[in-house]
XYZ file of C-alpha atoms in Angstrom:
690
model
C -127.335 -29.725 272.980
C -130.138 -30.807 275.280
C -133.844 -30.358 274.675
C -134.320 -27.888 277.535
C -131.376 -25.740 276.412
C -132.830 -25.773 272.879
C -136.198 -24.615 274.183
C -134.645 -21.896 276.357
C -132.517 -20.428 273.536
C -135.454 -20.312 271.117
C -137.563 -18.504 273.734
C -134.822 -15.926 274.336
C -134.371 -15.234 270.614
C -138.129 -14.976 270.129
C -138.528 -12.520 273.031
C -135.733 -10.246 271.822
C -135.764 -10.454 268.004
C -139.203 -11.738 267.063
C -140.859 -14.761 265.512
C -139.057 -14.663 262.159
C -135.592 -14.818 263.691
C -136.670 -17.487 266.164
C -137.997 -19.688 263.327
C -134.718 -19.441 261.421
C -132.694 -20.009 264.574
C -134.742 -23.031 265.690
C -134.419 -24.587 262.215
C -130.634 -24.292 262.355
C -130.582 -25.718 265.858
C -132.718 -28.654 264.802
C -130.916 -29.540 261.561
C -127.474 -28.204 262.502
C -125.334 -26.978 259.553
C -127.325 -25.953 256.468
C -126.871 -23.933 253.297
C -129.531 -21.506 252.060
C -131.592 -23.877 249.828
C -131.751 -26.504 252.577
C -132.689 -23.843 255.129
C -135.544 -22.647 252.914
C -136.739 -26.232 252.501
C -136.780 -27.081 256.202
C -138.176 -23.782 257.523
C -141.088 -23.335 255.056
C -140.133 -19.654 254.713
C -139.437 -17.681 251.580
C -135.823 -16.944 250.585
C -136.293 -13.240 251.254
C -137.598 -13.922 254.757
C -134.705 -16.289 255.419
C -132.194 -13.658 254.307
C -133.750 -10.983 256.511
C -133.647 -13.302 259.499
C -130.061 -14.378 258.782
C -128.941 -10.747 258.488
C -130.168 -9.990 262.002
C -128.897 -13.228 263.518
C -125.450 -12.948 261.938
C -125.010 -9.406 263.191
C -125.998 -10.540 266.690
C -123.465 -13.409 266.405
C -126.292 -15.882 266.922
C -125.600 -17.565 263.563
C -122.117 -18.392 262.280
C -121.336 -18.788 258.599
C -118.466 -20.118 256.514
C -117.808 -20.351 252.801
C -115.256 -23.044 251.839
C -112.852 -21.730 249.182
C -113.163 -24.843 247.071
C -116.989 -24.993 247.027
C -118.287 -21.425 247.053
C -121.380 -22.375 249.073
C -122.081 -20.627 252.366
C -123.085 -22.805 255.289
C -124.911 -21.462 258.338
C -124.747 -22.775 261.904
C -126.613 -21.680 265.036
C -124.546 -20.429 267.970
C -126.653 -21.521 270.938
C -124.141 -20.374 273.561
C -124.387 -16.770 272.394
C -128.176 -17.125 272.325
C -128.141 -18.143 275.962
C -126.036 -15.085 276.813
C -129.057 -12.918 275.964
C -130.310 -13.662 279.466
C -127.299 -11.798 280.926
C -127.885 -8.513 279.125
C -129.176 -6.792 282.250
C -126.234 -8.006 284.333
C -123.734 -6.745 281.762
C -125.374 -3.318 281.683
C -125.382 -3.163 285.482
C -121.713 -4.188 285.539
C -120.743 -1.375 283.159
C -122.777 1.171 285.123
C -121.259 0.173 288.462
C -117.699 0.502 287.181
C -117.835 3.308 284.613
C -121.094 5.217 285.146
C -124.485 5.497 283.501
C -123.119 6.686 280.175
C -121.054 3.503 279.846
C -124.146 1.472 280.703
C -126.018 3.204 277.896
C -123.272 2.442 275.368
C -123.172 -1.210 276.454
C -126.973 -1.390 276.221
C -126.872 -0.111 272.668
C -124.108 -2.504 271.656
C -126.150 -5.367 273.074
C -129.087 -4.196 270.989
C -127.052 -3.796 267.799
C -124.814 -6.833 268.167
C -121.857 -4.942 266.700
C -121.463 -1.424 265.365
C -118.897 0.931 263.876
C -117.671 3.790 266.021
C -118.816 6.209 263.319
C -122.300 4.705 263.233
C -122.575 5.013 267.012
C -121.571 8.656 266.790
C -124.233 9.283 264.121
C -126.884 7.536 266.191
C -126.010 9.639 269.253
C -126.063 12.794 267.161
C -122.532 13.823 268.173
C -120.874 13.890 264.757
C -118.120 16.502 264.962
C -117.144 19.204 262.519
C -113.542 20.341 262.600
C -113.231 24.116 262.541
C -109.885 25.734 263.388
C -108.844 22.582 265.207
C -111.783 22.814 267.625
C -114.473 20.167 267.787
C -118.036 21.356 267.395
C -121.110 19.265 267.867
C -123.283 19.093 264.775
C -126.676 20.692 265.250
C -128.508 18.376 262.878
C -130.513 15.534 264.388
C -130.503 11.942 263.237
C -134.184 11.895 262.375
C -134.715 9.590 259.462
C -131.075 8.473 259.518
C -130.331 4.875 260.359
C -127.246 2.902 261.172
C -125.636 0.778 258.556
C -127.019 -2.307 260.256
C -130.599 -1.161 259.922
C -131.190 0.028 263.478
C -131.632 3.765 263.705
C -133.149 5.882 266.427
C -134.181 2.846 268.483
C -131.124 3.232 270.686
C -131.678 3.346 274.416
C -130.801 6.873 275.549
C -132.435 6.732 278.960
C -129.048 6.250 280.651
C -126.947 8.327 278.278
C -125.228 11.560 279.272
C -123.071 11.781 276.148
C -123.231 15.157 274.423
C -119.946 15.307 272.475
C -117.969 12.996 270.251
C -114.970 13.033 272.588
C -117.175 11.887 275.469
C -118.350 8.948 273.392
C -114.785 8.050 272.430
C -113.671 8.373 276.050
C -116.376 5.971 277.230
C -115.502 3.510 274.489
C -111.825 3.804 275.425
C -112.528 2.956 279.061
C -114.639 -0.028 278.009
C -111.931 -1.186 275.598
C -109.277 -0.831 278.265
C -111.384 -2.893 280.690
C -112.045 -5.487 277.991
C -115.851 -5.326 278.286
C -115.993 -4.543 274.566
C -113.623 -5.745 271.863
C -112.881 -5.353 268.187
C -114.806 -7.528 265.759
C -112.740 -9.720 263.447
C -113.691 -11.912 260.539
C -112.924 -15.089 262.447
C -115.543 -14.199 265.077
C -118.285 -15.000 262.543
C -117.005 -18.541 261.962
C -117.297 -21.594 264.155
C -114.214 -22.832 266.062
C -114.129 -25.967 263.892
C -114.014 -23.952 260.673
C -111.280 -21.714 262.059
C -109.244 -24.743 263.139
C -109.599 -26.476 259.769
C -108.599 -23.368 257.844
C -105.648 -22.650 260.161
C -104.461 -26.255 259.883
C -104.702 -26.111 256.099
C -102.687 -22.900 255.923
C -100.039 -24.234 258.308
C -99.675 -27.449 256.311
C -99.108 -25.420 253.148
C -96.542 -23.221 254.882
C -94.643 -26.174 256.348
C -94.796 -28.380 253.287
C -91.422 -27.068 252.136
C -89.732 -27.978 255.419
C -87.516 -31.064 255.152
C -85.467 -33.038 257.635
C -88.220 -33.369 260.270
C -89.566 -36.648 261.510
C -93.290 -37.296 261.356
C -93.705 -36.973 265.122
C -91.740 -33.730 265.356
C -93.501 -32.256 262.335
C -96.879 -33.089 263.852
C -95.921 -31.328 267.084
C -94.666 -28.275 265.162
C -97.923 -28.147 263.196
C -100.003 -28.237 266.392
C -98.001 -25.383 267.909
C -98.235 -23.300 264.721
C -101.992 -23.886 264.464
C -102.558 -22.735 268.048
C -100.469 -19.626 267.486
C -102.404 -18.777 264.327
C -105.727 -19.260 266.104
C -104.528 -16.998 268.914
C -103.618 -14.277 266.401
C -106.978 -14.599 264.700
C -108.854 -14.392 267.968
C -106.864 -11.777 269.896
C -104.871 -9.985 267.197
C -101.166 -9.446 267.650
C -100.002 -10.532 271.090
C -99.519 -7.438 273.208
C -98.874 -6.605 276.805
C -101.709 -6.636 279.286
C -101.376 -2.903 279.802
C -102.541 -1.799 276.394
C -105.546 -3.510 274.897
C -105.112 -4.745 271.334
C -108.255 -2.912 270.205
C -106.433 0.384 270.717
C -104.794 -0.126 267.349
C -107.889 1.566 265.938
C -106.947 4.940 267.448
C -106.188 7.783 265.129
C -102.817 9.510 265.104
C -102.466 13.210 265.666
C -100.515 15.591 263.495
C -97.361 15.127 265.565
C -97.385 11.397 264.878
C -98.430 10.396 268.368
C -101.458 8.307 269.172
C -104.196 9.794 271.330
C -104.214 7.985 274.613
C -100.576 6.917 274.300
C -97.542 8.444 275.990
C -98.886 11.114 278.333
C -102.494 10.411 277.461
C -102.337 6.625 277.648
C -104.159 4.875 280.458
C -101.583 3.796 283.003
C -102.648 0.642 284.737
C -99.500 0.047 286.756
C -98.521 3.597 287.724
C -99.550 4.008 291.337
C -100.030 7.217 293.240
C -99.939 6.344 296.933
C -99.780 9.973 297.981
C -103.138 10.814 296.407
C -105.904 12.306 298.412
C -108.031 9.175 298.269
C -105.441 6.530 297.619
C -106.858 5.681 294.205
C -104.981 5.274 291.002
C -104.689 8.585 289.258
C -105.736 7.639 285.755
C -104.825 10.020 282.989
C -107.442 12.038 281.197
C -108.698 10.276 278.082
C -110.867 13.117 276.877
C -108.606 13.599 273.832
C -108.654 9.954 272.719
C -110.016 9.597 269.178
C -110.928 6.147 267.889
C -111.026 5.157 264.254
C -114.532 5.591 262.870
C -114.253 2.304 260.971
C -113.448 0.319 264.120
C -116.212 -2.263 264.663
C -116.966 -3.115 268.293
C -119.027 -5.695 270.131
C -119.599 -6.920 273.694
C -116.860 -9.217 274.987
C -118.900 -11.836 276.846
C -115.816 -13.785 277.909
C -114.460 -10.805 279.838
C -117.872 -10.181 281.364
C -117.872 -13.775 282.619
C -114.552 -13.094 284.350
C -116.148 -10.125 286.130
C -119.158 -12.234 287.154
C -116.796 -14.837 288.592
C -115.138 -12.130 290.671
C -118.525 -11.065 292.014
C -119.336 -14.626 293.085
C -115.992 -14.968 294.877
C -116.477 -11.625 296.617
C -119.866 -12.785 297.903
C -118.244 -15.973 299.181
C -115.541 -13.971 300.969
C -118.136 -11.680 302.550
C -120.107 -14.676 303.799
C -116.984 -16.430 305.121
C -115.007 -13.523 306.621
C -116.745 -10.144 306.506
C -117.705 -7.133 304.451
C -114.510 -5.101 304.809
C -112.325 -8.039 303.847
C -114.556 -8.805 300.868
C -114.155 -5.216 299.623
C -110.378 -5.600 299.709
C -110.768 -8.920 297.904
C -112.969 -7.232 295.295
C -110.242 -4.698 294.556
C -107.634 -7.445 294.290
C -109.764 -9.439 291.845
C -110.408 -6.367 289.703
C -106.670 -5.802 289.441
C -106.236 -9.425 288.384
C -109.005 -9.076 285.790
C -106.722 -6.770 283.815
C -104.487 -9.792 283.161
C -107.226 -12.424 282.672
C -109.047 -12.142 279.316
C -111.254 -15.222 279.864
C -112.002 -17.897 282.450
C -110.886 -20.812 280.277
C -108.559 -20.717 277.287
C -108.669 -23.875 275.176
C -105.834 -22.627 272.972
C -103.324 -22.525 275.835
C -102.139 -25.978 276.904
C -100.549 -26.690 280.297
C -98.763 -29.837 281.386
C -100.713 -30.098 284.639
C -102.689 -28.061 287.147
C -99.539 -27.005 289.006
C -98.068 -25.440 285.877
C -101.340 -23.639 285.182
C -101.355 -22.240 288.708
C -97.699 -21.204 288.411
C -98.511 -19.253 285.230
C -101.451 -17.471 286.857
C -101.126 -13.669 287.158
C -100.154 -12.008 290.422
C -100.835 -8.657 292.060
C -98.966 -6.822 294.804
C -100.283 -5.273 297.986
C -99.286 -1.801 296.834
C -101.344 -2.118 293.650
C -104.369 -3.163 295.659
C -103.886 -0.265 298.065
C -103.522 2.223 295.214
C -107.161 1.934 294.149
C -108.874 0.934 297.367
C -111.472 3.400 298.558
C -110.453 5.221 301.728
C -114.051 5.232 302.943
C -113.811 1.498 303.634
C -113.399 0.811 307.348
C -110.582 -1.730 307.532
C -109.894 -1.660 311.268
C -113.308 -2.838 312.460
C -112.806 -6.363 311.160
C -109.280 -6.777 312.572
C -109.112 -8.149 316.104
C -106.444 -7.027 318.564
C -104.605 -8.932 321.278
C -106.128 -8.291 324.692
C -104.215 -6.254 327.246
C -103.975 -9.221 329.623
C -102.166 -11.333 327.003
C -100.076 -8.445 325.676
C -98.971 -7.419 329.186
C -98.422 -10.887 330.605
C -95.111 -11.140 332.427
C -93.682 -13.996 334.536
C -93.787 -13.384 338.254
C -90.461 -13.014 340.053
C -91.626 -15.056 343.037
C -93.542 -18.170 342.096
C -96.677 -18.874 344.069
C -96.261 -22.164 345.961
C -99.026 -24.263 347.425
C -98.855 -24.508 351.214
C -100.250 -27.816 352.197
C -101.717 -28.298 355.577
C -99.892 -31.586 356.215
C -96.422 -30.217 355.523
C -95.923 -28.957 359.114
C -96.987 -32.218 360.607
C -94.781 -34.264 358.275
C -91.778 -32.072 359.085
C -91.399 -33.759 362.486
C -91.480 -37.251 361.050
C -87.979 -38.615 360.613
C -88.763 -41.880 358.831
C -87.116 -42.404 355.500
C -90.423 -42.887 353.712
C -91.740 -39.553 354.870
C -88.493 -37.827 353.922
C -88.705 -39.287 350.446
C -92.333 -38.178 350.188
C -91.411 -34.610 351.148
C -88.561 -34.545 348.635
C -90.848 -35.776 345.841
C -93.441 -33.139 346.652
C -90.794 -30.398 346.678
C -89.462 -31.547 343.291
C -92.996 -31.650 341.841
C -93.715 -28.092 343.003
C -90.394 -26.917 341.603
C -91.146 -28.506 338.224
C -94.571 -26.821 338.100
C -92.985 -23.464 338.938
C -90.331 -23.861 336.235
C -92.979 -24.868 333.662
C -95.060 -21.762 334.355
C -91.987 -19.547 334.245
C -90.690 -21.067 331.014
C -94.150 -20.881 329.368
C -94.441 -17.208 330.201
C -90.936 -16.622 328.889
C -91.788 -18.362 325.607
C -94.956 -16.277 325.262
C -93.026 -13.088 325.906
C -90.334 -14.152 323.446
C -92.962 -14.826 320.753
C -94.517 -11.418 321.297
C -91.088 -9.811 321.075
C -90.456 -11.590 317.764
C -93.783 -10.387 316.389
C -92.970 -6.837 317.457
C -89.547 -7.153 315.846
C -91.137 -8.377 312.625
C -93.610 -5.511 312.733
C -90.772 -3.025 313.189
C -88.692 -4.693 310.493
C -91.726 -4.622 308.187
C -91.424 -0.840 307.909
C -87.667 -0.555 308.472
C -85.052 0.508 305.957
C -83.351 -2.850 306.403
C -86.191 -4.658 304.598
C -84.538 -7.248 302.347
C -87.051 -6.508 299.618
C -85.732 -3.856 297.243
C -88.324 -1.143 296.708
C -88.483 2.052 294.759
C -88.686 5.261 296.728
C -92.257 5.923 295.671
C -93.300 2.423 296.791
C -91.365 2.560 300.090
C -93.849 2.868 302.982
C -91.227 4.785 304.987
C -91.640 7.702 302.593
C -95.393 7.811 303.163
C -97.280 9.674 305.884
C -98.000 7.783 309.087
C -101.706 7.503 308.215
C -100.835 5.867 304.908
C -98.456 3.484 306.661
C -101.192 2.499 309.074
C -103.656 1.937 306.233
C -101.168 -0.188 304.307
C -100.687 -2.268 307.427
C -104.448 -2.801 307.720
C -104.678 -3.804 304.051
C -101.848 -6.270 304.570
C -103.707 -7.761 307.538
C -106.888 -8.062 305.486
C -104.960 -9.897 302.774
C -103.468 -12.164 305.421
C -106.990 -12.999 306.564
C -107.870 -14.022 303.014
C -104.693 -16.085 302.691
C -105.122 -17.858 306.040
C -108.811 -18.576 305.538
C -109.793 -22.263 305.212
C -111.037 -21.421 301.708
C -107.576 -20.109 300.689
C -108.959 -17.144 298.767
C -105.438 -15.993 297.861
C -101.933 -17.443 298.032
C -98.727 -15.591 298.792
C -96.134 -15.934 296.013
C -93.488 -13.303 296.792
C -92.495 -10.223 298.746
C -92.349 -7.597 296.008
C -94.584 -4.595 296.666
C -95.204 -5.636 300.294
C -96.275 -9.080 299.101
C -97.491 -10.644 295.879
C -100.715 -12.630 295.743
C -102.203 -15.203 293.415
C -105.704 -16.682 293.284
C -106.282 -20.398 292.740
C -109.521 -20.058 290.799
C -109.791 -23.803 290.104
C -110.057 -24.802 293.765
C -112.425 -21.935 294.621
C -114.750 -22.715 291.706
C -114.656 -26.385 292.663
C -115.803 -25.420 296.159
C -118.580 -23.225 294.728
C -119.787 -26.059 292.498
C -119.763 -28.590 295.298
C -121.642 -26.151 297.539
C -124.216 -25.504 294.804
C -124.748 -29.233 294.258
C -125.109 -29.918 297.979
C -127.570 -27.040 298.381
C -129.640 -28.401 295.486
C -129.639 -31.891 297.003
C -130.549 -30.438 300.391
C -133.521 -28.592 298.924
C -134.755 -31.669 297.079
C -133.913 -34.633 299.327
C -133.247 -33.093 302.740
C -130.340 -32.577 305.098
C -129.631 -36.275 305.507
C -128.997 -36.627 301.793
C -126.649 -33.655 301.888
C -124.764 -35.218 304.790
C -124.438 -38.516 302.914
C -123.145 -36.754 299.794
C -120.549 -34.830 301.794
C -119.310 -38.093 303.319
C -119.128 -39.852 299.948
C -117.192 -36.970 298.461
C -114.754 -37.116 301.371
C -114.442 -40.898 301.842
C -115.186 -42.276 298.388
C -117.232 -45.465 297.921
C -118.962 -46.800 301.026
C -121.464 -49.532 301.776
C -124.823 -48.713 303.260
C -123.976 -49.767 306.818
C -120.723 -47.804 306.984
C -122.332 -44.754 305.423
C -125.196 -44.820 307.905
C -122.793 -45.182 310.822
C -120.599 -42.284 309.738
C -123.580 -40.067 308.916
C -125.338 -41.047 312.164
C -128.517 -41.952 310.274
C -130.705 -44.970 310.897
C -130.437 -47.797 308.377
C -134.048 -47.466 307.179
C -133.720 -43.730 306.665
C -130.379 -43.913 304.867
C -131.696 -46.680 302.588
C -134.766 -44.635 301.621
C -132.654 -41.536 300.997
C -130.093 -43.325 298.848
C -132.793 -45.064 296.834
C -134.582 -41.795 296.107
C -131.351 -40.173 294.979
C -130.509 -43.170 292.789
C -133.882 -42.953 291.078
C -133.183 -39.272 290.360
C -129.799 -40.171 288.872
C -127.758 -38.311 291.486
C -126.369 -41.370 293.265
C -124.702 -44.469 291.821
C -124.400 -48.039 293.098
C -121.574 -50.441 292.326
C -121.774 -54.219 292.811
C -118.608 -56.011 293.941
C -119.093 -59.838 293.982
C -117.077 -61.838 296.477
C -116.883 -64.897 294.213
C -117.559 -65.883 290.619
C -121.134 -66.992 291.311
C -122.262 -63.378 291.756
C -124.930 -64.284 294.290
C -126.705 -61.290 295.857
C -125.952 -62.614 299.303
C -122.271 -62.775 298.393
C -122.124 -59.291 296.839
C -120.987 -55.996 298.341
C -122.979 -52.940 297.283
C -121.002 -49.709 297.352
C -122.610 -46.287 297.031
C -120.713 -43.427 295.404
C -121.387 -39.901 294.223
C -120.353 -38.700 290.749
C -120.042 -34.881 290.862
C -119.762 -34.525 287.075
C -122.937 -36.481 286.393
C -124.791 -34.587 289.109
C -123.545 -31.300 287.670
C -124.944 -32.169 284.240
C -128.296 -33.183 285.710
C -128.618 -30.004 287.774
C -127.606 -27.936 284.746
C -130.344 -29.508 282.611
C -132.915 -28.971 285.338
C -131.810 -25.345 285.579
C -132.328 -24.856 281.831
C -135.791 -26.355 282.205
C -136.692 -24.098 285.133
C -135.533 -20.999 283.256
C -137.565 -21.944 280.193
C -140.675 -22.542 282.300
C -140.262 -19.186 284.037
C -140.029 -17.371 280.688
C -143.060 -19.251 279.376
C -145.011 -18.305 282.477
C -144.052 -14.654 282.058
C -145.211 -14.782 278.438
C -148.504 -16.384 279.483
C -149.127 -13.720 282.122
C -148.374 -11.008 279.579
C -150.753 -12.455 277.021
C -153.666 -12.161 279.463
C -153.431 -8.359 279.629
C -151.809 -7.661 276.256
C -154.507 -5.112 275.404
C -153.787 -3.087 278.547
C -150.034 -3.278 277.938
C -150.401 -2.041 274.354
C -152.538 0.836 275.565
C -150.055 1.777 278.303
C -147.135 1.753 275.829
C -148.744 4.270 273.471
C -146.767 7.485 273.174
C -149.733 9.631 274.208
C -150.325 7.518 277.317
C -146.747 7.156 278.610
C -146.403 9.420 281.649
C -150.164 10.058 281.798
C -151.392 6.655 282.959
C -153.667 8.083 285.644
C -155.443 10.192 283.053
C -155.963 7.608 280.300
C -156.017 4.302 282.220
C -158.824 3.249 284.523
C -158.214 2.064 288.060
C -158.767 -1.583 287.131
C -156.337 -1.296 284.212
C -153.664 0.281 286.392
C -154.106 -2.422 289.021
C -153.905 -5.184 286.418
C -150.806 -3.587 284.952
C -149.153 -3.355 288.367
C -149.972 -6.981 289.184
C -148.464 -8.113 285.897
C -145.307 -6.050 286.444
C -144.844 -7.544 289.918
C -145.219 -11.074 288.553
C -142.825 -10.393 285.688
C -140.269 -8.885 288.055
C -140.358 -11.933 290.314
C -140.077 -14.344 287.392
C -137.180 -12.472 285.809
C -135.428 -12.269 289.171
C -135.757 -16.044 289.469
C -134.281 -16.434 285.974
C -131.342 -14.237 287.002
C -130.703 -16.358 290.112
C -130.818 -19.526 288.029
C -128.339 -17.955 285.630
C -125.951 -17.456 288.556
C -126.148 -21.197 289.121
C -125.411 -21.831 285.427
C -122.372 -19.573 285.680
C -120.986 -21.631 288.551
C -121.754 -25.026 287.038
C -120.732 -24.299 283.433
C -118.909 -21.045 282.691
C -116.508 -20.419 285.581
């Protein structure tokens, strides 16, 4: 862990959870893995203070702990990656609000505040505990004043966004979030580090396979590795289930008839498509009767949120490259793929090569994209049409010949040379006429083939076998036209130079797959080049693009290809080398290694540059947070006065004009600084998480 990342994580923990927690967290970051006596010794805090801080940090998953069975001593370890994710709390809340409404944003906000919480504790905090009377749910009239959650956080929940008034509404919101994967069930292994989980899984597998005989050492080692990965997958994700039903739904209660609320008729159907709906969206079943187990413990699933943030970045790239309407179709396609992608990178799943990984990537059909796409999106405005002149071009029956003025005079000449000249000219004109006629015929034939394909696209003789409900012939003409426009938009994405999607089949009017690796590689390279452009200028960006394309080049060749003068290219390359973003390799021509007999090759290392830019981004984020804290400290008295309960909403009455102006100036500065931190976090997502 770098120094700037260390500083940034400590600042985030201090801003959110206070000085005590930040002291404990910084001590664990500095000294790594410690038990309680060593932690007390290094932090200069009392044991009771250490325990209070650890209780908060463990619940927030900022500190991991493990107790070896053979020692009985608990060791604590700081989780700096989760500490960094505190900077994305606002983005996660906004994501939940945009997809599931303000009530879902309020639930996500509270889970971010609590770290993890039982469903029953959330219901108590919202004051929607139900009382069963004659099989009808009634909201309890008592308030939660004086009552706190089991984790020590009571009425401090954020209810500014909440519109939840009944227990079933709360369970419905949680069900939608579980189905989307934005929240997940908490398991014991989530509180341990990956190394501890791997060691324990390997130990258990070795004990289980110790009785196996007849295996060679190499084969047994391979079997142990496979068994360990499978055990780690079960610990992390629970029992392997289909992508349709989230594994956290095992916490749902069963009704008196033995069925599970939300299953069968009430289960969320992700693949059932209603193309005849009024708006073309998926008709999701009502989940108002879903009842979750009160003992189910939930938390925010940051890995799934990262997948959603990656989709947003790709949608912005598609909008910049193609257009808004096409990007909205791409957004819907990526959201359908998110249902099958739990995380951006899975270290527990091993592929032979990149081609195998791409072949195993999930796919989505055109019909599934069309099922949820909003009908208010104008799809036809971004699709160009063939002009009438090209569409109506037909070969002329009588070719237009060029009448030359000298033909009449040469007709009277009877010499052999002139006769040969006339014959050659006649043959040349005939060839030109045939070429024009044949070209027009080929163009007309191509248009006829396209029209035939368009007719065959909707015909009953389509070789692709489709169900009746998915057959476009059974849909109204307006729906057929809209499906055709969606297919054209997807073709634009597939034929784009960026290759946003790739066609993999014809089922459901075409199946599509996204090569995330190549797209993220393009985003990273673009981010690095933009950073170099901002720091060293356009010439440096041009040189980097050439080195990435050509490989290692000497100074003269690089300057020639980049069309930059030798003095300018030398100064640019030297400045970049001093910053660590350009490397130089010496290739001697003989064993004497004389400078005059040495070739100097410049090359660009994207991985090294990525690490440098990432560290500088951590530093910039830390400085922005420190500046915001410094600005706040200058008017802390005014802020404390404005946050008093008797002043909130009555600022004009209790605050003077100078105090209100100072408060507004500070809020503007803080907003700009936090917006800059959010933009820098987008860069971190591209360079590290995607």
